[in-house]
Tab-separated table of C-alpha atoms and ligand atoms in Angstrom:
chain	number	residue	atom	x	y	z
G	1	MET	CA	142.408	35.398	113.955
G	2	ASN	CA	145.691	37.140	114.727
G	3	VAL	CA	146.324	40.396	112.876
G	4	LEU	CA	149.508	42.366	112.227
G	5	VAL	CA	149.383	46.085	111.419
G	6	ILE	CA	152.400	47.752	109.821
G	7	GLY	CA	153.089	51.420	110.511
G	8	SER	CA	153.450	53.869	113.366
G	9	GLY	CA	151.144	56.842	112.861
G	10	GLY	CA	147.683	58.072	113.796
G	11	ARG	CA	146.257	56.058	110.899
G	12	GLU	CA	147.729	52.850	112.294
G	13	HIS	CA	146.523	53.681	115.813
G	14	ALA	CA	143.010	54.106	114.385
G	15	LEU	CA	143.320	50.838	112.406
G	16	VAL	CA	144.467	48.929	115.484
G	17	TRP	CA	141.712	50.520	117.613
G	18	LYS	CA	139.024	49.527	115.103
G	19	LEU	CA	140.412	46.055	114.366
G	20	ALA	CA	140.600	45.357	118.102
G	21	GLN	CA	136.807	45.788	118.248
G	22	SER	CA	136.235	42.856	115.886
G	23	PRO	CA	135.044	39.691	117.623
G	24	ARG	CA	137.097	37.704	115.076
G	25	VAL	CA	140.371	39.227	116.181
G	26	GLU	CA	142.147	37.318	118.927
G	27	ARG	CA	145.565	39.002	119.036
G	28	ILE	CA	146.731	42.109	117.290
G	29	TYR	CA	150.336	43.212	116.831
G	30	CYS	CA	151.816	46.353	115.348
G	31	THR	CA	155.294	47.186	114.041
G	32	PRO	CA	156.946	49.588	114.578
G	33	GLY	CA	153.923	51.006	116.453
G	34	ASN	CA	154.125	53.837	118.972
G	35	PRO	CA	153.455	54.245	122.715
G	36	GLY	CA	149.719	54.862	122.145
G	37	ILE	CA	149.329	51.761	119.976
G	38	ALA	CA	151.313	49.636	122.455
G	39	GLY	CA	148.361	49.736	124.874
G	40	LEU	CA	146.266	47.765	122.338
G	41	ALA	CA	148.845	45.867	120.327
G	42	PRO	CA	152.137	44.558	121.660
G	43	PRO	CA	155.224	45.229	119.571
G	44	PHE	CA	156.214	42.658	116.974
G	45	PRO	CA	159.739	41.222	116.737
G	46	ALA	CA	160.462	42.268	113.118
G	47	GLU	CA	161.112	45.678	111.566
G	48	SER	CA	158.583	47.020	109.072
G	49	GLY	CA	161.171	47.180	106.246
G	50	ASP	CA	162.499	43.638	106.752
G	51	PHE	CA	160.061	41.606	104.658
G	52	SER	CA	161.695	38.216	105.203
G	53	GLY	CA	161.823	38.827	108.978
G	54	LEU	CA	158.179	39.901	108.920
G	55	ILE	CA	157.156	36.796	106.991
G	56	ARG	CA	159.072	34.520	109.362
G	57	GLU	CA	157.538	36.154	112.448
G	58	ALA	CA	154.068	36.302	110.864
G	59	ARG	CA	154.201	32.507	110.488
G	60	ARG	CA	155.525	32.050	114.022
G	61	HIS	CA	152.748	34.258	115.476
G	62	GLU	CA	150.074	32.617	113.287
G	63	ILE	CA	149.119	35.941	111.693
G	64	ALA	CA	146.041	35.365	109.518
G	65	LEU	CA	145.943	38.913	108.103
G	66	THR	CA	148.556	41.656	107.740
G	67	VAL	CA	147.332	45.223	107.189
G	68	VAL	CA	149.765	47.750	105.728
G	69	GLY	CA	149.303	51.397	106.733
G	70	PRO	CA	151.887	53.533	104.894
G	71	GLU	CA	152.833	53.730	101.233
G	72	GLY	CA	156.567	53.030	101.704
G	73	PRO	CA	156.360	49.244	102.230
G	74	LEU	CA	153.655	48.983	99.531
G	75	ALA	CA	155.862	50.768	97.001
G	76	ALA	CA	158.700	48.450	98.061
G	77	GLY	CA	156.613	45.350	97.298
G	78	ILE	CA	155.543	44.042	100.713
G	79	VAL	CA	152.268	42.676	99.290
G	80	ASP	CA	154.110	40.796	96.547
G	81	ALA	CA	156.501	39.293	99.125
G	82	PHE	CA	153.715	38.153	101.489
G	83	ARG	CA	151.638	36.711	98.648
G	84	GLU	CA	154.607	34.762	97.324
G	85	ALA	CA	154.966	33.332	100.827
G	86	GLY	CA	151.273	32.361	100.793
G	87	LEU	CA	150.254	34.863	103.495
G	88	LEU	CA	147.110	37.016	103.420
G	89	ILE	CA	147.875	40.754	103.290
G	90	PHE	CA	145.733	43.873	102.800
G	91	GLY	CA	147.113	46.356	100.258
G	92	PRO	CA	148.039	46.686	96.591
G	93	THR	CA	151.033	45.065	94.895
G	94	ARG	CA	153.998	47.233	93.997
G	95	ARG	CA	152.776	47.562	90.408
G	96	ALA	CA	149.265	48.515	91.516
G	97	ALA	CA	150.663	50.989	94.073
G	98	GLU	CA	152.345	52.858	91.208
G	99	LEU	CA	149.149	54.925	91.116
G	100	GLU	CA	150.626	56.658	94.166
G	101	TRP	CA	154.382	56.276	93.818
G	102	SER	CA	154.504	57.798	90.356
G	103	LYS	CA	152.338	60.819	89.642
G	104	ALA	CA	153.489	60.601	86.010
G	105	PHE	CA	152.132	57.034	85.806
G	106	ALA	CA	148.855	58.125	87.439
G	107	LYS	CA	148.415	61.012	84.984
G	108	ASP	CA	149.050	58.771	81.942
G	109	PHE	CA	146.726	56.124	83.367
G	110	MET	CA	143.940	58.681	83.815
G	111	MET	CA	144.393	59.847	80.224
G	112	ARG	CA	144.252	56.254	78.923
G	113	HIS	CA	140.999	55.586	80.772
G	114	ALA	CA	139.326	59.000	80.429
G	115	ILE	CA	139.240	59.544	84.190
G	116	PRO	CA	138.633	63.232	84.974
G	117	GLY	CA	141.623	65.163	86.361
G	118	ALA	CA	143.676	68.317	85.817
G	119	SER	CA	145.283	68.688	82.405
G	120	SER	CA	149.033	68.276	82.796
G	121	ARG	CA	152.437	67.738	81.221
G	122	THR	CA	155.175	65.460	82.487
G	123	PHE	CA	158.872	66.346	82.147
G	124	HIS	CA	161.412	63.569	82.535
G	125	PRO	CA	164.988	64.027	83.809
G	126	GLY	CA	166.924	66.203	81.428
G	127	GLY	CA	163.754	68.040	80.349
G	128	GLY	CA	164.537	71.088	82.494
G	129	ASP	CA	164.729	73.594	79.602
G	130	GLU	CA	161.475	72.344	78.141
G	131	ALA	CA	159.791	72.511	81.572
G	132	ARG	CA	161.016	76.067	82.136
G	133	SER	CA	159.768	77.273	78.771
G	134	TYR	CA	156.444	75.506	79.358
G	135	VAL	CA	155.839	77.217	82.722
G	136	ALA	CA	156.843	80.526	81.151
G	137	SER	CA	153.848	80.309	78.815
G	138	CYS	CA	151.036	78.248	80.399
G	139	PRO	CA	148.126	79.862	82.306
G	140	LEU	CA	148.506	80.754	86.006
G	141	PRO	CA	148.118	79.626	88.726
G	142	LEU	CA	149.748	76.279	88.083
G	143	VAL	CA	150.802	73.335	90.208
G	144	ILE	CA	154.234	71.684	90.152
G	145	LYS	CA	154.597	68.158	91.525
G	146	ALA	CA	157.490	65.829	92.205
G	147	ASP	CA	156.807	62.476	90.523
G	148	GLY	CA	157.706	60.202	93.444
G	149	LEU	CA	156.755	59.789	97.101
G	150	ALA	CA	157.282	63.010	99.082
G	151	ALA	CA	155.065	62.651	102.198
G	152	GLY	CA	152.524	65.184	100.903
G	153	LYS	CA	155.189	67.858	100.544
G	154	GLY	CA	156.174	67.471	96.886
G	155	VAL	CA	153.431	69.772	95.563
G	156	ILE	CA	153.844	73.511	95.044
G	157	VAL	CA	150.965	75.761	93.946
G	158	CYS	CA	152.431	78.714	92.035
G	159	GLN	CA	150.704	82.059	91.526
G	160	SER	CA	153.443	83.678	89.451
G	161	ARG	CA	156.008	82.637	86.838
G	162	ASP	CA	158.889	83.480	89.155
G	163	GLU	CA	157.401	81.228	91.794
G	164	ALA	CA	156.938	78.468	89.206
G	165	LEU	CA	160.563	78.696	88.089
G	166	ARG	CA	161.732	78.590	91.709
G	167	ALA	CA	159.455	75.597	92.380
G	168	LEU	CA	160.858	73.750	89.350
G	169	ALA	CA	164.391	74.378	90.585
G	170	GLU	CA	163.482	73.271	94.120
G	171	ILE	CA	161.686	70.096	93.039
G	172	SER	CA	164.463	69.134	90.601
G	173	ASP	CA	167.167	69.717	93.243
G	174	PRO	CA	168.356	66.289	94.427
G	175	SER	CA	169.062	67.675	97.911
G	176	SER	CA	165.361	68.475	98.496
G	177	PHE	CA	163.440	65.646	96.830
G	178	GLY	CA	166.135	63.193	95.734
G	179	SER	CA	164.941	60.823	93.036
G	180	ALA	CA	161.294	61.720	93.843
G	181	GLY	CA	161.816	65.045	92.044
G	182	SER	CA	163.779	64.046	88.970
G	183	THR	CA	160.575	63.709	86.939
G	184	VAL	CA	158.201	66.656	87.331
G	185	VAL	CA	154.493	67.025	86.579
G	186	VAL	CA	153.139	70.509	85.761
G	187	GLU	CA	149.410	70.672	86.198
G	188	GLU	CA	146.489	73.022	85.682
G	189	PHE	CA	145.237	74.544	88.961
G	190	MET	CA	141.742	73.271	89.803
G	191	GLU	CA	139.320	75.244	91.907
G	192	GLY	CA	136.775	73.780	94.266
G	193	GLU	CA	136.365	71.954	97.549
G	194	GLU	CA	138.590	68.975	98.217
G	195	ALA	CA	137.401	65.625	99.520
G	196	SER	CA	138.916	62.214	100.175
G	197	VAL	CA	137.048	59.030	99.313
G	198	PHE	CA	138.347	55.603	100.321
G	199	ALA	CA	137.275	52.522	98.387
G	200	VAL	CA	138.147	49.163	99.913
G	201	THR	CA	138.386	46.754	97.006
G	202	ASP	CA	139.191	43.171	96.062
G	203	GLY	CA	140.184	44.268	92.577
G	204	ALA	CA	136.690	44.226	91.099
G	205	ARG	CA	134.111	44.937	93.802
G	206	PHE	CA	134.461	47.805	96.223
G	207	VAL	CA	132.916	49.471	99.274
G	208	THR	CA	133.282	53.226	99.792
G	209	LEU	CA	133.619	54.539	103.329
G	210	ALA	CA	132.383	57.889	104.687
G	211	PRO	CA	133.673	60.731	102.497
G	212	ALA	CA	136.078	62.924	104.452
G	213	GLN	CA	137.752	66.277	104.134
G	214	ASP	CA	141.387	66.795	105.088
G	215	HIS	CA	142.993	70.167	105.882
G	216	LYS	CA	146.322	70.027	104.086
G	217	ARG	CA	147.654	73.535	104.684
G	218	ALA	CA	149.522	74.287	107.889
G	219	LEU	CA	147.571	77.398	108.923
G	220	ASP	CA	143.961	78.460	109.482
G	221	GLY	CA	142.027	79.558	106.416
G	222	ASP	CA	144.022	77.152	104.204
G	223	ARG	CA	147.135	79.295	104.345
G	224	GLY	CA	150.759	78.245	104.794
G	225	LYS	CA	152.614	75.222	103.472
G	226	ASN	CA	151.166	71.877	102.449
G	227	THR	CA	151.481	69.271	105.182
G	228	GLY	CA	150.606	65.600	105.504
G	229	GLY	CA	147.233	66.821	106.903
G	230	MET	CA	146.405	69.003	109.930
G	231	GLY	CA	142.957	67.625	110.654
G	232	ALA	CA	139.930	66.003	109.082
G	233	TYR	CA	136.233	65.446	109.472
G	234	ALA	CA	133.628	63.043	108.129
G	235	PRO	CA	131.161	62.809	106.590
G	236	ALA	CA	132.020	65.713	104.283
G	237	PRO	CA	128.683	67.337	103.380
G	238	CYS	CA	130.093	68.545	100.049
G	239	VAL	CA	130.071	64.890	98.893
G	240	THR	CA	126.345	64.322	98.797
G	241	PRO	CA	125.142	60.735	98.356
G	242	SER	CA	124.318	61.381	94.688
G	243	LEU	CA	127.734	62.945	94.104
G	244	LEU	CA	129.330	59.899	95.773
G	245	ARG	CA	127.492	57.611	93.352
G	246	GLY	CA	128.794	59.757	90.486
G	247	ILE	CA	132.352	59.491	91.838
G	248	GLU	CA	131.968	55.705	92.089
G	249	GLU	CA	130.778	55.499	88.490
G	250	SER	CA	133.056	58.031	86.802
G	251	ILE	CA	136.234	57.551	88.836
G	252	ILE	CA	136.449	54.513	91.143
G	253	ALA	CA	134.928	51.832	88.899
G	254	PRO	CA	136.900	52.887	85.774
G	255	THR	CA	140.105	53.070	87.824
G	256	LEU	CA	139.681	49.491	89.071
G	257	ARG	CA	138.646	48.293	85.619
G	258	GLY	CA	141.612	50.044	84.008
G	259	MET	CA	144.085	48.610	86.497
G	260	ALA	CA	142.717	45.097	85.957
G	261	GLU	CA	142.852	45.524	82.164
G	262	GLU	CA	146.457	46.661	82.376
G	263	GLY	CA	147.390	43.504	84.264
G	264	ARG	CA	147.888	45.167	87.635
G	265	PRO	CA	144.651	44.488	89.523
G	266	TYR	CA	144.253	46.858	92.457
G	267	THR	CA	143.451	45.403	95.891
G	268	GLY	CA	143.398	47.134	99.276
G	269	CYS	CA	142.322	50.727	99.870
G	270	LEU	CA	142.164	53.053	96.889
G	271	TYR	CA	142.308	56.604	98.199
G	272	VAL	CA	140.913	59.095	95.722
G	273	GLY	CA	141.782	62.721	96.467
G	274	LEU	CA	139.164	64.829	94.689
G	275	MET	CA	138.554	68.409	93.684
G	276	LEU	CA	134.851	69.162	93.359
G	277	THR	CA	135.070	71.579	90.451
G	278	ALA	CA	132.321	73.424	88.601
G	279	GLN	CA	132.732	70.766	85.858
G	280	GLY	CA	132.263	67.920	88.324
G	281	PRO	CA	134.584	65.872	90.552
G	282	LYS	CA	138.160	65.467	89.308
G	283	VAL	CA	141.063	63.429	90.675
G	284	VAL	CA	143.770	65.474	92.432
G	285	GLU	CA	145.747	62.379	93.347
G	286	TYR	CA	145.494	58.693	94.014
G	287	ASN	CA	146.991	57.131	97.106
G	288	CYS	CA	147.460	53.405	97.531
G	289	ARG	CA	146.460	53.267	101.233
G	290	PHE	CA	144.215	54.812	103.828
G	291	GLY	CA	144.778	58.551	104.347
G	292	ASP	CA	146.092	60.132	107.461
G	293	PRO	CA	144.433	61.880	109.302
G	294	GLU	CA	141.223	60.967	107.406
G	295	THR	CA	141.334	57.355	108.654
G	296	GLN	CA	141.015	58.695	112.186
G	297	VAL	CA	137.535	60.043	111.342
G	298	VAL	CA	136.431	57.514	108.721
G	299	LEU	CA	136.972	54.328	110.745
G	300	PRO	CA	134.997	55.446	113.829
G	301	LEU	CA	132.047	55.916	111.453
G	302	TYR	CA	132.411	52.466	109.870
G	303	GLU	CA	129.526	50.375	111.141
G	304	GLY	CA	130.822	46.951	110.098
G	305	ASP	CA	133.562	44.573	111.193
G	306	LEU	CA	136.811	46.014	109.839
G	307	ALA	CA	138.782	42.764	110.134
G	308	GLU	CA	136.145	41.007	108.054
G	309	LEU	CA	136.156	43.766	105.421
G	310	LEU	CA	139.944	43.903	105.064
G	311	ALA	CA	140.285	40.095	105.004
G	312	ALA	CA	137.610	39.920	102.288
G	313	SER	CA	139.457	42.544	100.233
G	314	ALA	CA	142.754	40.687	100.652
G	315	SER	CA	141.294	37.304	99.720
G	316	GLY	CA	139.376	38.552	96.650
G	317	ASP	CA	136.007	37.861	98.211
G	318	LEU	CA	134.392	41.226	98.935
G	319	ARG	CA	130.618	40.989	99.123
G	320	ALA	CA	128.111	43.753	99.709
G	321	PRO	CA	128.154	44.347	103.474
G	322	ALA	CA	125.111	43.295	105.457
G	323	THR	CA	125.226	46.374	107.701
G	324	PRO	CA	125.148	49.997	106.568
G	325	VAL	CA	128.683	51.032	105.783
G	326	VAL	CA	128.476	54.484	107.327
G	327	ALA	CA	127.063	55.009	110.816
G	328	ALA	CA	125.024	58.071	111.706
G	329	GLY	CA	126.863	60.956	113.294
G	330	SER	CA	130.113	62.753	112.643
G	331	ALA	CA	133.787	62.637	113.571
G	332	VAL	CA	136.368	65.409	113.778
G	333	CYS	CA	140.143	65.043	114.187
G	334	VAL	CA	142.446	67.916	115.147
G	335	VAL	CA	146.136	67.184	114.617
G	336	LEU	CA	148.552	68.560	117.217
G	337	ALA	CA	151.857	69.242	115.498
G	338	SER	CA	155.392	70.026	116.642
G	339	GLY	CA	156.526	73.666	116.464
G	340	GLY	CA	157.995	74.243	112.980
G	341	TYR	CA	156.178	71.358	111.218
G	342	PRO	CA	155.997	70.903	108.190
G	343	GLY	CA	159.492	72.436	108.228
G	344	ALA	CA	162.231	71.496	110.683
G	345	TYR	CA	161.064	70.778	114.234
G	346	GLU	CA	162.505	69.602	117.522
G	347	THR	CA	161.530	66.348	119.198
G	348	GLY	CA	161.740	65.046	122.765
G	349	LYS	CA	159.281	67.582	124.242
G	350	THR	CA	157.325	66.208	127.190
G	351	ILE	CA	153.624	65.750	126.413
G	352	THR	CA	150.999	66.435	129.062
G	353	LEU	CA	147.872	64.359	128.469
G	354	PRO	CA	144.611	64.145	130.395
G	355	GLY	CA	144.294	60.977	132.511
G	356	ALA	CA	142.076	58.189	131.141
G	357	ASP	CA	139.194	59.285	133.391
G	358	GLU	CA	139.586	62.937	132.322
G	359	THR	CA	139.382	62.200	128.573
G	360	PRO	CA	135.835	63.081	127.561
G	361	ARG	CA	133.624	60.211	126.335
G	362	GLY	CA	133.674	59.798	122.578
G	363	VAL	CA	137.173	61.259	122.291
G	364	MET	CA	140.138	59.189	121.148
G	365	LEU	CA	143.737	60.345	121.277
G	366	PHE	CA	145.348	58.659	118.300
G	367	HIS	CA	149.121	58.783	118.696
G	368	ALA	CA	151.307	59.595	115.685
G	369	GLY	CA	154.746	61.064	116.453
G	370	THR	CA	154.999	60.116	120.114
G	371	GLY	CA	157.839	58.310	121.836
G	372	SER	CA	158.899	57.115	125.262
G	373	GLY	CA	160.998	59.571	127.248
G	374	PRO	CA	162.895	59.358	130.506
G	375	GLY	CA	161.111	57.698	133.424
G	376	GLY	CA	158.250	56.372	131.294
G	377	SER	CA	157.187	59.869	130.178
G	378	LEU	CA	155.591	60.517	126.806
G	379	VAL	CA	157.551	62.795	124.476
G	380	THR	CA	157.198	64.152	120.947
G	381	ALA	CA	158.947	62.112	118.269
G	382	GLY	CA	157.557	63.407	114.968
G	383	GLY	CA	155.923	66.315	113.139
G	384	ARG	CA	152.332	65.274	113.626
G	385	VAL	CA	152.189	64.194	117.255
G	386	ILE	CA	148.599	63.322	118.237
G	387	GLY	CA	145.243	63.263	116.445
G	388	VAL	CA	142.510	64.315	118.842
G	389	THR	CA	139.367	62.693	117.456
G	390	ALA	CA	135.833	63.306	118.686
G	391	VAL	CA	132.944	61.108	117.528
G	392	ARG	CA	129.265	61.785	118.133
G	393	ARG	CA	126.472	59.530	116.944
G	394	GLU	CA	123.958	62.353	116.744
G	395	GLY	CA	123.751	66.112	116.781
G	396	ALA	CA	125.343	68.692	114.542
G	397	MET	CA	128.932	68.700	113.311
G	398	ALA	CA	129.437	71.925	115.305
G	399	GLU	CA	129.017	69.959	118.547
G	400	THR	CA	131.551	67.348	117.459
G	401	ILE	CA	133.989	70.152	116.651
G	402	THR	CA	133.471	71.640	120.130
G	403	ALA	CA	134.081	68.222	121.720
G	404	ALA	CA	137.362	67.813	119.805
G	405	TYR	CA	138.659	71.281	120.732
G	406	ASP	CA	137.603	70.815	124.338
G	407	ALA	CA	139.908	67.773	124.477
G	408	VAL	CA	142.681	69.654	122.635
G	409	GLY	CA	142.607	72.201	125.470
G	410	ARG	CA	143.692	69.469	127.908
G	411	ILE	CA	146.881	68.564	126.040
G	412	TRP	CA	150.122	70.501	125.943
G	413	PHE	CA	153.728	70.235	124.795
G	414	GLU	CA	156.259	72.953	124.089
G	415	GLY	CA	155.819	74.378	120.569
G	416	MET	CA	152.471	72.590	120.020
G	417	HIS	CA	150.463	74.071	117.164
G	418	PHE	CA	147.187	73.137	115.534
G	419	ARG	CA	144.550	74.597	113.270
G	420	ARG	CA	141.559	76.176	114.926
G	421	ASP	CA	139.213	75.825	111.966
G	422	ILE	CA	138.978	72.059	111.446
G	423	GLY	CA	135.495	71.254	110.179
G	424	ALA	CA	134.385	74.888	110.160
G	425	ARG	CA	133.235	74.634	106.558
G	426	ALA	CA	131.088	71.575	107.262
G	427	ALA	CA	129.572	73.052	110.380
G	428	ALA	CA	127.858	75.564	108.143
G	429	LYS	CA	126.227	72.832	106.023
G	430	PRO	CA	123.997	70.004	107.168
G	431	TYR	CA	124.758	66.537	105.733
G	432	SER	CA	122.007	65.539	103.349
G	433	THR	CA	121.189	61.848	103.165
K	1	LIG	P1	148.663	65.960	96.139
K	1	LIG	O1	149.845	65.481	96.945
K	1	LIG	O2	148.786	65.731	94.679
K	1	LIG	O3	147.365	65.546	96.735
K	1	LIG	O4	148.612	67.539	96.378
K	1	LIG	C1	148.575	68.094	97.661
K	1	LIG	C2	147.602	69.238	97.694
K	1	LIG	O5	147.964	70.233	96.739
K	1	LIG	C3	146.185	68.841	97.326
K	1	LIG	O6	145.490	68.316	98.382
K	1	LIG	C4	145.633	70.170	96.853
K	1	LIG	O7	145.277	70.976	97.958
K	1	LIG	C5	146.807	70.810	96.169
K	1	LIG	N1	146.741	70.480	94.739
K	1	LIG	C6	147.369	69.464	94.114
K	1	LIG	N2	147.086	69.468	92.801
K	1	LIG	C7	146.270	70.502	92.582
K	1	LIG	C8	145.628	71.041	91.415
K	1	LIG	N3	145.827	70.537	90.200
K	1	LIG	N4	144.841	72.123	91.578
K	1	LIG	C9	144.665	72.680	92.798
K	1	LIG	N5	145.242	72.242	93.920
K	1	LIG	C10	146.045	71.162	93.825
K	2	LIG	N1	145.832	63.111	104.314
K	2	LIG	C1	146.553	62.966	103.117
K	2	LIG	C2	147.195	61.678	102.916
K	2	LIG	O1	147.062	60.753	103.686
K	2	LIG	O2	147.897	61.539	101.926
């Protein structure tokens, strides 16, 4: 079959890389793609936001399955448009994707279905005075969130009341978050380790992939601003197999049941961001897609045929996989970011990469914000530039971490920064099976 992937980041590079390994896949296209993806998937003659152009070209290229990477097109209804046109597409409908595009909806949904999460209050536009008096009295620390999509940056953890009042003003300011910030969620701060679990689902049945841990803060030791994710590893030893079963029973299954009951059945990848608290796992957030960078470590550990899995999810026919879902071993991804990210950064910096024969075995360089520069050079074109991913089928996580950083040492661009502690927490703990 021919497959189309929509998106341009490290997640989409990993999706294309894994899909290309499926014996069922004949041709694979990606739009808008990036220079790293172009080596595996030629560009596609329709823009990712132009649904009617995509549908026309999908028919012309005999695309049997379209896989959507980012949340933007999902929130804009790409799945609804493809389904109306009778085309198979992997992802949730716009109404199902509301779990991600409205944090206020997600919080109400969790309350309705008794899904564990932080206690919270939602303030709608015009509720500024009420929100300010609420944060003046509720326990600290607290977390203030913009309701809408904000690329992982619409969340501010506040240690003091002054900080909380400033955060409320910032999030409600149309020049920083636009309409994403007009409704605000104020949430209890949860303590614990974080983990990301991806469930691929056809609306009723689901398969969970290797649990992963992202590193959301910009600086080592979980300091600095929240980012889209500075690195990830899998499997996360904090999510033991018995804990994963508990998460499936107390969070994933009731979420899918609740969405179906409310007339918005959820298909595609349900990303559950979790806090493993002393009272058990609780939902930090839902996302309606694969996570980035987690996908870069989760997919290399998926043992099965990804094209088959995603097509089964899209066509409502997901059966228990014949092969083990999670392969032995571990994967570590270190994100190389532009100087200044997650704040303002410059682009167009020349990237020096190792040649194909100098890239160590078991290391993939998943491109994210890369672009083509003068004379066929590779230049930076985004905040997160490259995900350096090492995969080892055996041995300790510490060795996989060393392999990833060894490859990082062979890459350079002006202003490049990265965290030096990706996976450090897991290296201290063996994964129990
Ligand atoms: P979100 O976009 O909702 O996933 O939030 C981004 C990050 O902010 C999370 O990955 C957590 O590190 C942190 N965070 C969000 N909500 C909470 C919470 N209620 N308690 C503690 N940390 C949180
Ligand atoms: N890594 C966080 C996300 O994809 O939202």
